[in-house]
Amino acid sequence: MNIYAEPTISENVDLKTIQDCRTCLFDSTIAKIYSDGECEYCKLQTQLRESSKQEDWSPLLTQIKQKGVGKKYDCLVGISGGEDSSVLLYLAVAVWGLRPLVIHFNNRTNRPEATNNIKVITEHLNVNFIEYFVDKGEY
């Protein structure tokens, strides 16, 4: 099986009417394209980005830090080795000043890049790290 085969388009789709999103790789066979040339998913991303700028996290961060006073850790951060959890860990430590205990749930399917990312970021941020290996049968 060729996993790199060209995608097929339904025979009843007129190729001349397919519109491309001006921002991403989607076209009108995948998403609605608006008159400004942007797809519905790019518009949603813009809306989410704009709304997140208005979010004030300081009360929650203050509460987390207050509950952690006198304790070794004030939060728990799960990490997969991917971009999202790595950025979250970086923000928690370097930007927000939290003292997390970092945990990774290892089901033995990690990609080498993920394993390396976990090692690099936990060492760079000097945080305590627990890797929990699940029982294959249980998983």
mmCIF file of N, CA and C in Angstrom:
data_model
loop_
_atom_site.group_PDB
_atom_site.id
_atom_site.type_symbol
_atom_site.label_atom_id
_atom_site.label_comp_id
_atom_site.label_asym_id
_atom_site.label_seq_id
_atom_site.Cartn_x
_atom_site.Cartn_y
_atom_site.Cartn_z
ATOM 1 N N MET A 1 0.841 -1.182 0.000
ATOM 2 C CA MET A 1 0.000 0.000 0.000
ATOM 3 C C MET A 1 0.882 1.241 0.000
ATOM 4 N N ASN A 2 0.605 2.161 -0.874
ATOM 5 C CA ASN A 2 1.365 3.400 -0.964
ATOM 6 C C ASN A 2 0.711 4.458 -0.084
ATOM 7 N N ILE A 3 1.348 4.795 1.035
ATOM 8 C CA ILE A 3 0.756 5.791 1.931
ATOM 9 C C ILE A 3 0.955 7.209 1.398
ATOM 10 N N TYR A 4 1.756 7.351 0.354
ATOM 11 C CA TYR A 4 2.005 8.668 -0.212
ATOM 12 C C TYR A 4 1.224 8.891 -1.502
ATOM 13 N N ALA A 5 0.187 8.111 -1.717
ATOM 14 C CA ALA A 5 -0.621 8.248 -2.926
ATOM 15 C C ALA A 5 -1.347 9.586 -2.928
ATOM 16 N N GLU A 6 -1.588 10.103 -4.102
ATOM 17 C CA GLU A 6 -2.322 11.356 -4.251
ATOM 18 C C GLU A 6 -3.746 11.180 -3.750
ATOM 19 N N PRO A 7 -4.279 12.174 -3.043
ATOM 20 C CA PRO A 7 -5.667 12.069 -2.620
ATOM 21 C C PRO A 7 -6.588 12.108 -3.830
ATOM 22 N N THR A 8 -7.699 11.430 -3.728
ATOM 23 C CA THR A 8 -8.635 11.425 -4.848
ATOM 24 C C THR A 8 -9.786 12.361 -4.547
ATOM 25 N N ILE A 9 -10.291 12.985 -5.585
ATOM 26 C CA ILE A 9 -11.423 13.891 -5.454
ATOM 27 C C ILE A 9 -12.611 13.217 -6.117
ATOM 28 N N SER A 10 -13.756 13.354 -5.506
ATOM 29 C CA SER A 10 -14.963 12.745 -6.040
ATOM 30 C C SER A 10 -15.152 13.160 -7.498
ATOM 31 N N GLU A 11 -15.607 12.239 -8.300
ATOM 32 C CA GLU A 11 -15.772 12.498 -9.729
ATOM 33 C C GLU A 11 -16.781 13.598 -10.019
ATOM 34 N N ASN A 12 -17.725 13.834 -9.109
ATOM 35 C CA ASN A 12 -18.740 14.847 -9.373
ATOM 36 C C ASN A 12 -18.331 16.248 -8.901
ATOM 37 N N VAL A 13 -17.068 16.442 -8.515
ATOM 38 C CA VAL A 13 -16.572 17.752 -8.120
ATOM 39 C C VAL A 13 -15.923 18.404 -9.337
ATOM 40 N N ASP A 14 -16.358 19.624 -9.633
ATOM 41 C CA ASP A 14 -15.783 20.371 -10.745
ATOM 42 C C ASP A 14 -14.501 21.036 -10.249
ATOM 43 N N LEU A 15 -13.363 20.602 -10.762
ATOM 44 C CA LEU A 15 -12.068 21.116 -10.305
ATOM 45 C C LEU A 15 -11.939 22.623 -10.481
ATOM 46 N N LYS A 16 -12.682 23.197 -11.423
ATOM 47 C CA LYS A 16 -12.612 24.645 -11.669
ATOM 48 C C LYS A 16 -13.264 25.444 -10.548
ATOM 49 N N THR A 17 -14.139 24.805 -9.769
ATOM 50 C CA THR A 17 -14.854 25.534 -8.715
ATOM 51 C C THR A 17 -14.202 25.390 -7.342
ATOM 52 N N ILE A 18 -13.170 24.590 -7.247
ATOM 53 C CA ILE A 18 -12.504 24.408 -5.955
ATOM 54 C C ILE A 18 -11.714 25.669 -5.621
ATOM 55 N N GLN A 19 -11.945 26.186 -4.406
ATOM 56 C CA GLN A 19 -11.247 27.379 -3.932
ATOM 57 C C GLN A 19 -10.213 26.979 -2.886
ATOM 58 N N ASP A 20 -9.069 27.650 -2.894
ATOM 59 C CA ASP A 20 -8.030 27.434 -1.892
ATOM 60 C C ASP A 20 -8.126 28.515 -0.819
ATOM 61 N N CYS A 21 -7.843 28.144 0.410
ATOM 62 C CA CYS A 21 -7.752 29.119 1.489
ATOM 63 C C CYS A 21 -6.484 29.942 1.269
ATOM 64 N N ARG A 22 -6.577 31.239 1.485
ATOM 65 C CA ARG A 22 -5.412 32.101 1.275
ATOM 66 C C ARG A 22 -4.388 31.985 2.405
ATOM 67 N N THR A 23 -4.777 31.343 3.512
ATOM 68 C CA THR A 23 -3.907 31.269 4.682
ATOM 69 C C THR A 23 -3.278 29.894 4.878
ATOM 70 N N CYS A 24 -4.065 28.856 4.673
ATOM 71 C CA CYS A 24 -3.558 27.504 4.951
ATOM 72 C C CYS A 24 -3.632 26.636 3.697
ATOM 73 N N LEU A 25 -3.496 25.341 3.867
ATOM 74 C CA LEU A 25 -3.506 24.414 2.743
ATOM 75 C C LEU A 25 -4.883 23.822 2.431
ATOM 76 N N PHE A 26 -5.899 24.183 3.210
ATOM 77 C CA PHE A 26 -7.229 23.636 2.973
ATOM 78 C C PHE A 26 -7.844 24.246 1.723
ATOM 79 N N ASP A 27 -8.756 23.490 1.128
ATOM 80 C CA ASP A 27 -9.517 24.019 0.006
ATOM 81 C C ASP A 27 -10.994 23.749 0.262
ATOM 82 N N SER A 28 -11.835 24.132 -0.687
ATOM 83 C CA SER A 28 -13.286 24.042 -0.490
ATOM 84 C C SER A 28 -13.819 22.611 -0.478
ATOM 85 N N THR A 29 -12.974 21.624 -0.753
ATOM 86 C CA THR A 29 -13.416 20.234 -0.594
ATOM 87 C C THR A 29 -13.331 19.812 0.867
ATOM 88 N N ILE A 30 -12.603 20.598 1.669
ATOM 89 C CA ILE A 30 -12.400 20.271 3.081
ATOM 90 C C ILE A 30 -13.155 21.232 3.990
ATOM 91 N N ALA A 31 -13.154 22.524 3.650
ATOM 92 C CA ALA A 31 -13.728 23.543 4.525
ATOM 93 C C ALA A 31 -14.445 24.601 3.701
ATOM 94 N N LYS A 32 -15.313 25.322 4.375
ATOM 95 C CA LYS A 32 -15.998 26.440 3.721
ATOM 96 C C LYS A 32 -14.985 27.573 3.546
ATOM 97 N N ILE A 33 -14.927 28.126 2.336
ATOM 98 C CA ILE A 33 -14.047 29.256 2.051
ATOM 99 C C ILE A 33 -14.928 30.496 1.945
ATOM 100 N N TYR A 34 -14.627 31.516 2.745
ATOM 101 C CA TYR A 34 -15.417 32.737 2.740
ATOM 102 C C TYR A 34 -14.975 33.667 1.612
ATOM 103 N N SER A 35 -15.750 34.730 1.381
ATOM 104 C CA SER A 35 -15.500 35.642 0.262
ATOM 105 C C SER A 35 -14.141 36.340 0.356
ATOM 106 N N ASP A 36 -13.587 36.448 1.575
ATOM 107 C CA ASP A 36 -12.258 37.068 1.716
ATOM 108 C C ASP A 36 -11.133 36.076 1.415
ATOM 109 N N GLY A 37 -11.492 34.842 1.064
ATOM 110 C CA GLY A 37 -10.499 33.840 0.691
ATOM 111 C C GLY A 37 -9.972 33.009 1.840
ATOM 112 N N GLU A 38 -10.505 33.218 3.033
ATOM 113 C CA GLU A 38 -10.025 32.470 4.200
ATOM 114 C C GLU A 38 -11.041 31.398 4.573
ATOM 115 N N CYS A 39 -10.522 30.236 5.019
ATOM 116 C CA CYS A 39 -11.416 29.127 5.373
ATOM 117 C C CYS A 39 -11.962 29.286 6.789
ATOM 118 N N GLU A 40 -12.972 28.483 7.090
ATOM 119 C CA GLU A 40 -13.631 28.537 8.391
ATOM 120 C C GLU A 40 -12.687 28.190 9.550
ATOM 121 N N TYR A 41 -11.718 27.321 9.307
ATOM 122 C CA TYR A 41 -10.799 26.922 10.378
ATOM 123 C C TYR A 41 -9.780 28.017 10.679
ATOM 124 N N CYS A 42 -9.328 28.717 9.657
ATOM 125 C CA CYS A 42 -8.406 29.842 9.888
ATOM 126 C C CYS A 42 -9.120 30.964 10.630
ATOM 127 N N LYS A 43 -10.378 31.203 10.282
ATOM 128 C CA LYS A 43 -11.167 32.220 10.990
ATOM 129 C C LYS A 43 -11.349 31.829 12.457
ATOM 130 N N LEU A 44 -11.587 30.546 12.717
ATOM 131 C CA LEU A 44 -11.732 30.072 14.084
ATOM 132 C C LEU A 44 -10.431 30.260 14.860
ATOM 133 N N GLN A 45 -9.306 29.949 14.223
ATOM 134 C CA GLN A 45 -8.002 30.145 14.876
ATOM 135 C C GLN A 45 -7.778 31.612 15.229
ATOM 136 N N THR A 46 -8.112 32.505 14.321
ATOM 137 C CA THR A 46 -7.967 33.938 14.574
ATOM 138 C C THR A 46 -8.833 34.357 15.747
ATOM 139 N N GLN A 47 -10.064 33.876 15.764
ATOM 140 C CA GLN A 47 -10.990 34.204 16.849
ATOM 141 C C GLN A 47 -10.464 33.690 18.193
ATOM 142 N N LEU A 48 -9.947 32.464 18.221
ATOM 143 C CA LEU A 48 -9.409 31.895 19.468
ATOM 144 C C LEU A 48 -8.184 32.670 19.932
ATOM 145 N N ARG A 49 -7.297 33.025 19.006
ATOM 146 C CA ARG A 49 -6.095 33.799 19.351
ATOM 147 C C ARG A 49 -6.469 35.139 19.961
ATOM 148 N N GLU A 50 -7.426 35.820 19.354
ATOM 149 C CA GLU A 50 -7.842 37.127 19.839
ATOM 150 C C GLU A 50 -8.519 37.046 21.202
ATOM 151 N N SER A 51 -9.331 36.024 21.421
ATOM 152 C CA SER A 51 -10.014 35.893 22.707
ATOM 153 C C SER A 51 -9.048 35.498 23.814
ATOM 154 N N SER A 52 -7.999 34.738 23.488
ATOM 155 C CA SER A 52 -7.045 34.323 24.517
ATOM 156 C C SER A 52 -6.193 35.485 24.996
ATOM 157 N N LYS A 53 -6.032 36.510 24.174
ATOM 158 C CA LYS A 53 -5.262 37.686 24.582
ATOM 159 C C LYS A 53 -5.962 38.432 25.709
ATOM 160 N N GLN A 54 -7.263 38.289 25.799
ATOM 161 C CA GLN A 54 -8.036 39.006 26.802
ATOM 162 C C GLN A 54 -8.089 38.257 28.133
ATOM 163 N N GLU A 55 -7.643 37.025 28.147
ATOM 164 C CA GLU A 55 -7.709 36.196 29.352
ATOM 165 C C GLU A 55 -6.634 36.634 30.347
ATOM 166 N N ASP A 56 -7.049 36.890 31.578
ATOM 167 C CA ASP A 56 -6.102 37.262 32.627
ATOM 168 C C ASP A 56 -5.898 36.054 33.546
ATOM 169 N N TRP A 57 -4.715 35.471 33.460
ATOM 170 C CA TRP A 57 -4.406 34.266 34.235
ATOM 171 C C TRP A 57 -3.830 34.585 35.618
ATOM 172 N N SER A 58 -3.549 35.872 35.891
ATOM 173 C CA SER A 58 -2.876 36.173 37.156
ATOM 174 C C SER A 58 -3.622 35.740 38.411
ATOM 175 N N PRO A 59 -4.944 35.870 38.509
ATOM 176 C CA PRO A 59 -5.610 35.387 39.723
ATOM 177 C C PRO A 59 -5.421 33.888 39.941
ATOM 178 N N LEU A 60 -5.515 33.101 38.879
ATOM 179 C CA LEU A 60 -5.332 31.657 38.994
ATOM 180 C C LEU A 60 -3.890 31.313 39.365
ATOM 181 N N LEU A 61 -2.926 31.983 38.730
ATOM 182 C CA LEU A 61 -1.517 31.726 39.048
ATOM 183 C C LEU A 61 -1.200 32.104 40.486
ATOM 184 N N THR A 62 -1.775 33.207 40.957
ATOM 185 C CA THR A 62 -1.580 33.626 42.348
ATOM 186 C C THR A 62 -2.146 32.575 43.297
ATOM 187 N N GLN A 63 -3.318 32.062 42.978
ATOM 188 C CA GLN A 63 -3.953 31.029 43.806
ATOM 189 C C GLN A 63 -3.098 29.761 43.845
ATOM 190 N N ILE A 64 -2.577 29.340 42.707
ATOM 191 C CA ILE A 64 -1.730 28.140 42.646
ATOM 192 C C ILE A 64 -0.477 28.341 43.488
ATOM 193 N N LYS A 65 0.152 29.505 43.359
ATOM 194 C CA LYS A 65 1.368 29.784 44.120
ATOM 195 C C LYS A 65 1.082 29.833 45.619
ATOM 196 N N GLN A 66 -0.048 30.425 46.021
ATOM 197 C CA GLN A 66 -0.406 30.509 47.446
ATOM 198 C C GLN A 66 -0.636 29.122 48.033
ATOM 199 N N LYS A 67 -1.318 28.252 47.283
ATOM 200 C CA LYS A 67 -1.568 26.892 47.776
ATOM 201 C C LYS A 67 -0.276 26.076 47.845
ATOM 202 N N GLY A 68 0.741 26.475 47.088
ATOM 203 C CA GLY A 68 1.997 25.750 47.075
ATOM 204 C C GLY A 68 3.023 26.223 48.087
ATOM 205 N N VAL A 69 2.699 27.288 48.820
ATOM 206 C CA VAL A 69 3.641 27.815 49.809
ATOM 207 C C VAL A 69 3.986 26.739 50.834
ATOM 208 N N GLY A 70 5.268 26.520 51.064
ATOM 209 C CA GLY A 70 5.739 25.537 52.028
ATOM 210 C C GLY A 70 5.784 24.117 51.486
ATOM 211 N N LYS A 71 5.387 23.928 50.268
ATOM 212 C CA LYS A 71 5.410 22.608 49.646
ATOM 213 C C LYS A 71 6.528 22.559 48.612
ATOM 214 N N LYS A 72 6.971 21.361 48.294
ATOM 215 C CA LYS A 72 8.037 21.198 47.307
ATOM 216 C C LYS A 72 7.569 21.594 45.903
ATOM 217 N N TYR A 73 6.310 21.292 45.583
ATOM 218 C CA TYR A 73 5.740 21.597 44.269
ATOM 219 C C TYR A 73 4.438 22.357 44.459
ATOM 220 N N ASP A 74 4.121 23.196 43.478
ATOM 221 C CA ASP A 74 2.825 23.842 43.547
ATOM 222 C C ASP A 74 1.904 23.426 42.399
ATOM 223 N N CYS A 75 2.381 22.554 41.526
ATOM 224 C CA CYS A 75 1.521 22.044 40.460
ATOM 225 C C CYS A 75 2.122 20.772 39.866
ATOM 226 N N LEU A 76 1.315 20.103 39.065
ATOM 227 C CA LEU A 76 1.719 18.903 38.348
ATOM 228 C C LEU A 76 1.547 19.204 36.869
ATOM 229 N N VAL A 77 2.572 18.937 36.066
ATOM 230 C CA VAL A 77 2.484 19.164 34.622
ATOM 231 C C VAL A 77 2.766 17.850 33.911
ATOM 232 N N GLY A 78 1.809 17.426 33.101
ATOM 233 C CA GLY A 78 2.005 16.239 32.278
ATOM 234 C C GLY A 78 2.716 16.641 30.996
ATOM 235 N N ILE A 79 3.632 15.807 30.542
ATOM 236 C CA ILE A 79 4.384 16.122 29.329
ATOM 237 C C ILE A 79 4.418 14.913 28.410
ATOM 238 N N SER A 80 4.245 15.182 27.117
ATOM 239 C CA SER A 80 4.267 14.111 26.119
ATOM 240 C C SER A 80 5.544 14.139 25.295
ATOM 241 N N GLY A 81 6.222 15.280 25.304
ATOM 242 C CA GLY A 81 7.381 15.463 24.449
ATOM 243 C C GLY A 81 7.033 16.202 23.174
ATOM 244 N N GLY A 82 5.754 16.501 23.018
ATOM 245 C CA GLY A 82 5.309 17.275 21.865
ATOM 246 C C GLY A 82 5.423 18.767 22.134
ATOM 247 N N GLU A 83 5.089 19.542 21.131
ATOM 248 C CA GLU A 83 5.245 20.990 21.219
ATOM 249 C C GLU A 83 4.351 21.617 22.288
ATOM 250 N N ASP A 84 3.088 21.228 22.342
ATOM 251 C CA ASP A 84 2.149 21.861 23.266
ATOM 252 C C ASP A 84 2.556 21.690 24.728
ATOM 253 N N SER A 85 2.826 20.454 25.132
ATOM 254 C CA SER A 85 3.162 20.230 26.537
ATOM 255 C C SER A 85 4.535 20.789 26.876
ATOM 256 N N SER A 86 5.443 20.808 25.916
ATOM 257 C CA SER A 86 6.769 21.382 26.161
ATOM 258 C C SER A 86 6.685 22.888 26.361
ATOM 259 N N VAL A 87 5.879 23.560 25.543
ATOM 260 C CA VAL A 87 5.693 25.004 25.693
ATOM 261 C C VAL A 87 4.996 25.302 27.016
ATOM 262 N N LEU A 88 3.992 24.506 27.363
ATOM 263 C CA LEU A 88 3.299 24.710 28.635
ATOM 264 C C LEU A 88 4.268 24.583 29.807
ATOM 265 N N LEU A 89 5.128 23.578 29.777
ATOM 266 C CA LEU A 89 6.104 23.410 30.854
ATOM 267 C C LEU A 89 7.049 24.607 30.915
ATOM 268 N N TYR A 90 7.515 25.050 29.766
ATOM 269 C CA TYR A 90 8.397 26.223 29.724
ATOM 270 C C TYR A 90 7.696 27.446 30.331
ATOM 271 N N LEU A 91 6.465 27.687 29.935
ATOM 272 C CA LEU A 91 5.715 28.828 30.475
ATOM 273 C C LEU A 91 5.546 28.707 31.984
ATOM 274 N N ALA A 92 5.181 27.507 32.436
ATOM 275 C CA ALA A 92 4.950 27.292 33.872
ATOM 276 C C ALA A 92 6.184 27.655 34.695
ATOM 277 N N VAL A 93 7.349 27.254 34.221
ATOM 278 C CA VAL A 93 8.578 27.471 34.991
ATOM 279 C C VAL A 93 9.194 28.846 34.718
ATOM 280 N N ALA A 94 9.499 29.121 33.449
ATOM 281 C CA ALA A 94 10.283 30.303 33.092
ATOM 282 C C ALA A 94 9.480 31.600 33.090
ATOM 283 N N VAL A 95 8.206 31.519 32.795
ATOM 284 C CA VAL A 95 7.405 32.742 32.694
ATOM 285 C C VAL A 95 6.546 32.955 33.944
ATOM 286 N N TRP A 96 5.850 31.917 34.377
ATOM 287 C CA TRP A 96 4.926 32.064 35.493
ATOM 288 C C TRP A 96 5.555 31.786 36.859
ATOM 289 N N GLY A 97 6.768 31.257 36.885
ATOM 290 C CA GLY A 97 7.470 31.032 38.145
ATOM 291 C C GLY A 97 6.900 29.911 38.999
ATOM 292 N N LEU A 98 6.294 28.920 38.384
ATOM 293 C CA LEU A 98 5.745 27.790 39.143
ATOM 294 C C LEU A 98 6.822 26.734 39.398
ATOM 295 N N ARG A 99 6.560 25.887 40.384
ATOM 296 C CA ARG A 99 7.465 24.786 40.730
ATOM 297 C C ARG A 99 6.745 23.468 40.476
ATOM 298 N N PRO A 100 6.751 23.005 39.219
ATOM 299 C CA PRO A 100 5.980 21.798 38.901
ATOM 300 C C PRO A 100 6.747 20.505 39.144
ATOM 301 N N LEU A 101 5.990 19.470 39.431
ATOM 302 C CA LEU A 101 6.479 18.109 39.319
ATOM 303 C C LEU A 101 6.012 17.662 37.946
ATOM 304 N N VAL A 102 6.929 17.193 37.127
ATOM 305 C CA VAL A 102 6.614 16.835 35.745
ATOM 306 C C VAL A 102 6.468 15.329 35.645
ATOM 307 N N ILE A 103 5.416 14.895 34.948
ATOM 308 C CA ILE A 103 5.156 13.468 34.819
ATOM 309 C C ILE A 103 4.888 13.115 33.356
ATOM 310 N N HIS A 104 5.379 11.937 32.977
ATOM 311 C CA HIS A 104 5.133 11.419 31.629
ATOM 312 C C HIS A 104 4.564 10.018 31.754
ATOM 313 N N PHE A 105 3.448 9.795 31.083
ATOM 314 C CA PHE A 105 2.773 8.500 31.042
ATOM 315 C C PHE A 105 3.322 7.766 29.821
ATOM 316 N N ASN A 106 4.204 6.796 30.033
ATOM 317 C CA ASN A 106 4.890 6.124 28.931
ATOM 318 C C ASN A 106 4.229 4.783 28.636
ATOM 319 N N ASN A 107 3.578 4.712 27.467
ATOM 320 C CA ASN A 107 2.948 3.456 27.052
ATOM 321 C C ASN A 107 3.823 2.710 26.048
ATOM 322 N N ARG A 108 5.086 3.088 26.001
ATOM 323 C CA ARG A 108 6.116 2.466 25.151
ATOM 324 C C ARG A 108 5.875 2.674 23.655
ATOM 325 N N THR A 109 5.220 3.773 23.312
ATOM 326 C CA THR A 109 5.027 4.098 21.904
ATOM 327 C C THR A 109 5.628 5.455 21.557
ATOM 328 N N ASN A 110 6.478 5.979 22.443
ATOM 329 C CA ASN A 110 7.097 7.286 22.199
ATOM 330 C C ASN A 110 7.969 7.267 20.954
ATOM 331 N N ARG A 111 7.939 8.355 20.235
ATOM 332 C CA ARG A 111 8.889 8.538 19.146
ATOM 333 C C ARG A 111 10.203 8.996 19.770
ATOM 334 N N PRO A 112 11.325 8.693 19.154
ATOM 335 C CA PRO A 112 12.618 9.120 19.710
ATOM 336 C C PRO A 112 12.693 10.636 19.915
ATOM 337 N N GLU A 113 12.073 11.407 19.017
ATOM 338 C CA GLU A 113 12.088 12.867 19.157
ATOM 339 C C GLU A 113 11.386 13.309 20.434
ATOM 340 N N ALA A 114 10.267 12.652 20.757
ATOM 341 C CA ALA A 114 9.523 13.002 21.961
ATOM 342 C C ALA A 114 10.342 12.691 23.208
ATOM 343 N N THR A 115 10.967 11.530 23.222
ATOM 344 C CA THR A 115 11.811 11.149 24.361
ATOM 345 C C THR A 115 12.948 12.150 24.535
ATOM 346 N N ASN A 116 13.565 12.548 23.440
ATOM 347 C CA ASN A 116 14.647 13.523 23.500
ATOM 348 C C ASN A 116 14.130 14.887 23.967
ATOM 349 N N ASN A 117 12.985 15.317 23.463
ATOM 350 C CA ASN A 117 12.415 16.604 23.877
ATOM 351 C C ASN A 117 12.158 16.645 25.377
ATOM 352 N N ILE A 118 11.626 15.558 25.916
ATOM 353 C CA ILE A 118 11.350 15.486 27.353
ATOM 354 C C ILE A 118 12.648 15.630 28.137
ATOM 355 N N LYS A 119 13.674 14.896 27.723
ATOM 356 C CA LYS A 119 14.968 14.943 28.410
ATOM 357 C C LYS A 119 15.554 16.349 28.363
ATOM 358 N N VAL A 120 15.547 16.950 27.193
ATOM 359 C CA VAL A 120 16.159 18.276 27.020
ATOM 360 C C VAL A 120 15.436 19.334 27.844
ATOM 361 N N ILE A 121 14.114 19.364 27.766
ATOM 362 C CA ILE A 121 13.399 20.448 28.453
ATOM 363 C C ILE A 121 13.391 20.281 29.968
ATOM 364 N N THR A 122 13.281 19.042 30.456
ATOM 365 C CA THR A 122 13.288 18.862 31.915
ATOM 366 C C THR A 122 14.663 19.164 32.500
ATOM 367 N N GLU A 123 15.720 18.816 31.766
ATOM 368 C CA GLU A 123 17.069 19.147 32.235
ATOM 369 C C GLU A 123 17.332 20.643 32.146
ATOM 370 N N HIS A 124 16.917 21.263 31.051
ATOM 371 C CA HIS A 124 17.124 22.698 30.867
ATOM 372 C C HIS A 124 16.414 23.517 31.945
ATOM 373 N N LEU A 125 15.192 23.101 32.285
ATOM 374 C CA LEU A 125 14.418 23.832 33.290
ATOM 375 C C LEU A 125 14.713 23.371 34.709
ATOM 376 N N ASN A 126 15.514 22.306 34.838
ATOM 377 C CA ASN A 126 15.915 21.784 36.144
ATOM 378 C C ASN A 126 14.695 21.461 37.021
ATOM 379 N N VAL A 127 13.792 20.655 36.466
ATOM 380 C CA VAL A 127 12.589 20.257 37.192
ATOM 381 C C VAL A 127 12.635 18.762 37.490
ATOM 382 N N ASN A 128 11.961 18.363 38.543
ATOM 383 C CA ASN A 128 11.868 16.946 38.870
ATOM 384 C C ASN A 128 10.884 16.282 37.920
ATOM 385 N N PHE A 129 11.251 15.073 37.501
ATOM 386 C CA PHE A 129 10.523 14.384 36.444
ATOM 387 C C PHE A 129 10.275 12.945 36.838
ATOM 388 N N ILE A 130 9.031 12.501 36.652
ATOM 389 C CA ILE A 130 8.658 11.109 36.887
ATOM 390 C C ILE A 130 8.164 10.541 35.563
ATOM 391 N N GLU A 131 8.661 9.370 35.209
ATOM 392 C CA GLU A 131 8.175 8.678 34.024
ATOM 393 C C GLU A 131 7.491 7.405 34.491
ATOM 394 N N TYR A 132 6.202 7.314 34.218
ATOM 395 C CA TYR A 132 5.426 6.162 34.644
ATOM 396 C C TYR A 132 5.265 5.219 33.463
ATOM 397 N N PHE A 133 5.808 4.018 33.574
ATOM 398 C CA PHE A 133 5.683 3.001 32.535
ATOM 399 C C PHE A 133 4.470 2.131 32.846
ATOM 400 N N VAL A 134 3.517 2.119 31.941
ATOM 401 C CA VAL A 134 2.313 1.327 32.163
ATOM 402 C C VAL A 134 2.569 -0.133 31.802
ATOM 403 N N ASP A 135 1.821 -0.999 32.425
ATOM 404 C CA ASP A 135 1.858 -2.415 32.113
ATOM 405 C C ASP A 135 1.180 -2.605 30.749
ATOM 406 N N LYS A 136 1.888 -3.263 29.817
ATOM 407 C CA LYS A 136 1.346 -3.433 28.462
ATOM 408 C C LYS A 136 -0.006 -4.126 28.469
ATOM 409 N N GLY A 137 -0.155 -5.133 29.266
ATOM 410 C CA GLY A 137 -1.428 -5.850 29.339
ATOM 411 C C GLY A 137 -2.544 -4.969 29.882
ATOM 412 N N GLU A 138 -2.201 -4.176 30.887
ATOM 413 C CA GLU A 138 -3.191 -3.267 31.469
ATOM 414 C C GLU A 138 -3.571 -2.172 30.470
ATOM 415 N N TYR A 139 -2.586 -1.701 29.725
ATOM 416 C CA TYR A 139 -2.835 -0.627 28.773
ATOM 417 C C TYR A 139 -3.662 -1.131 27.618
#
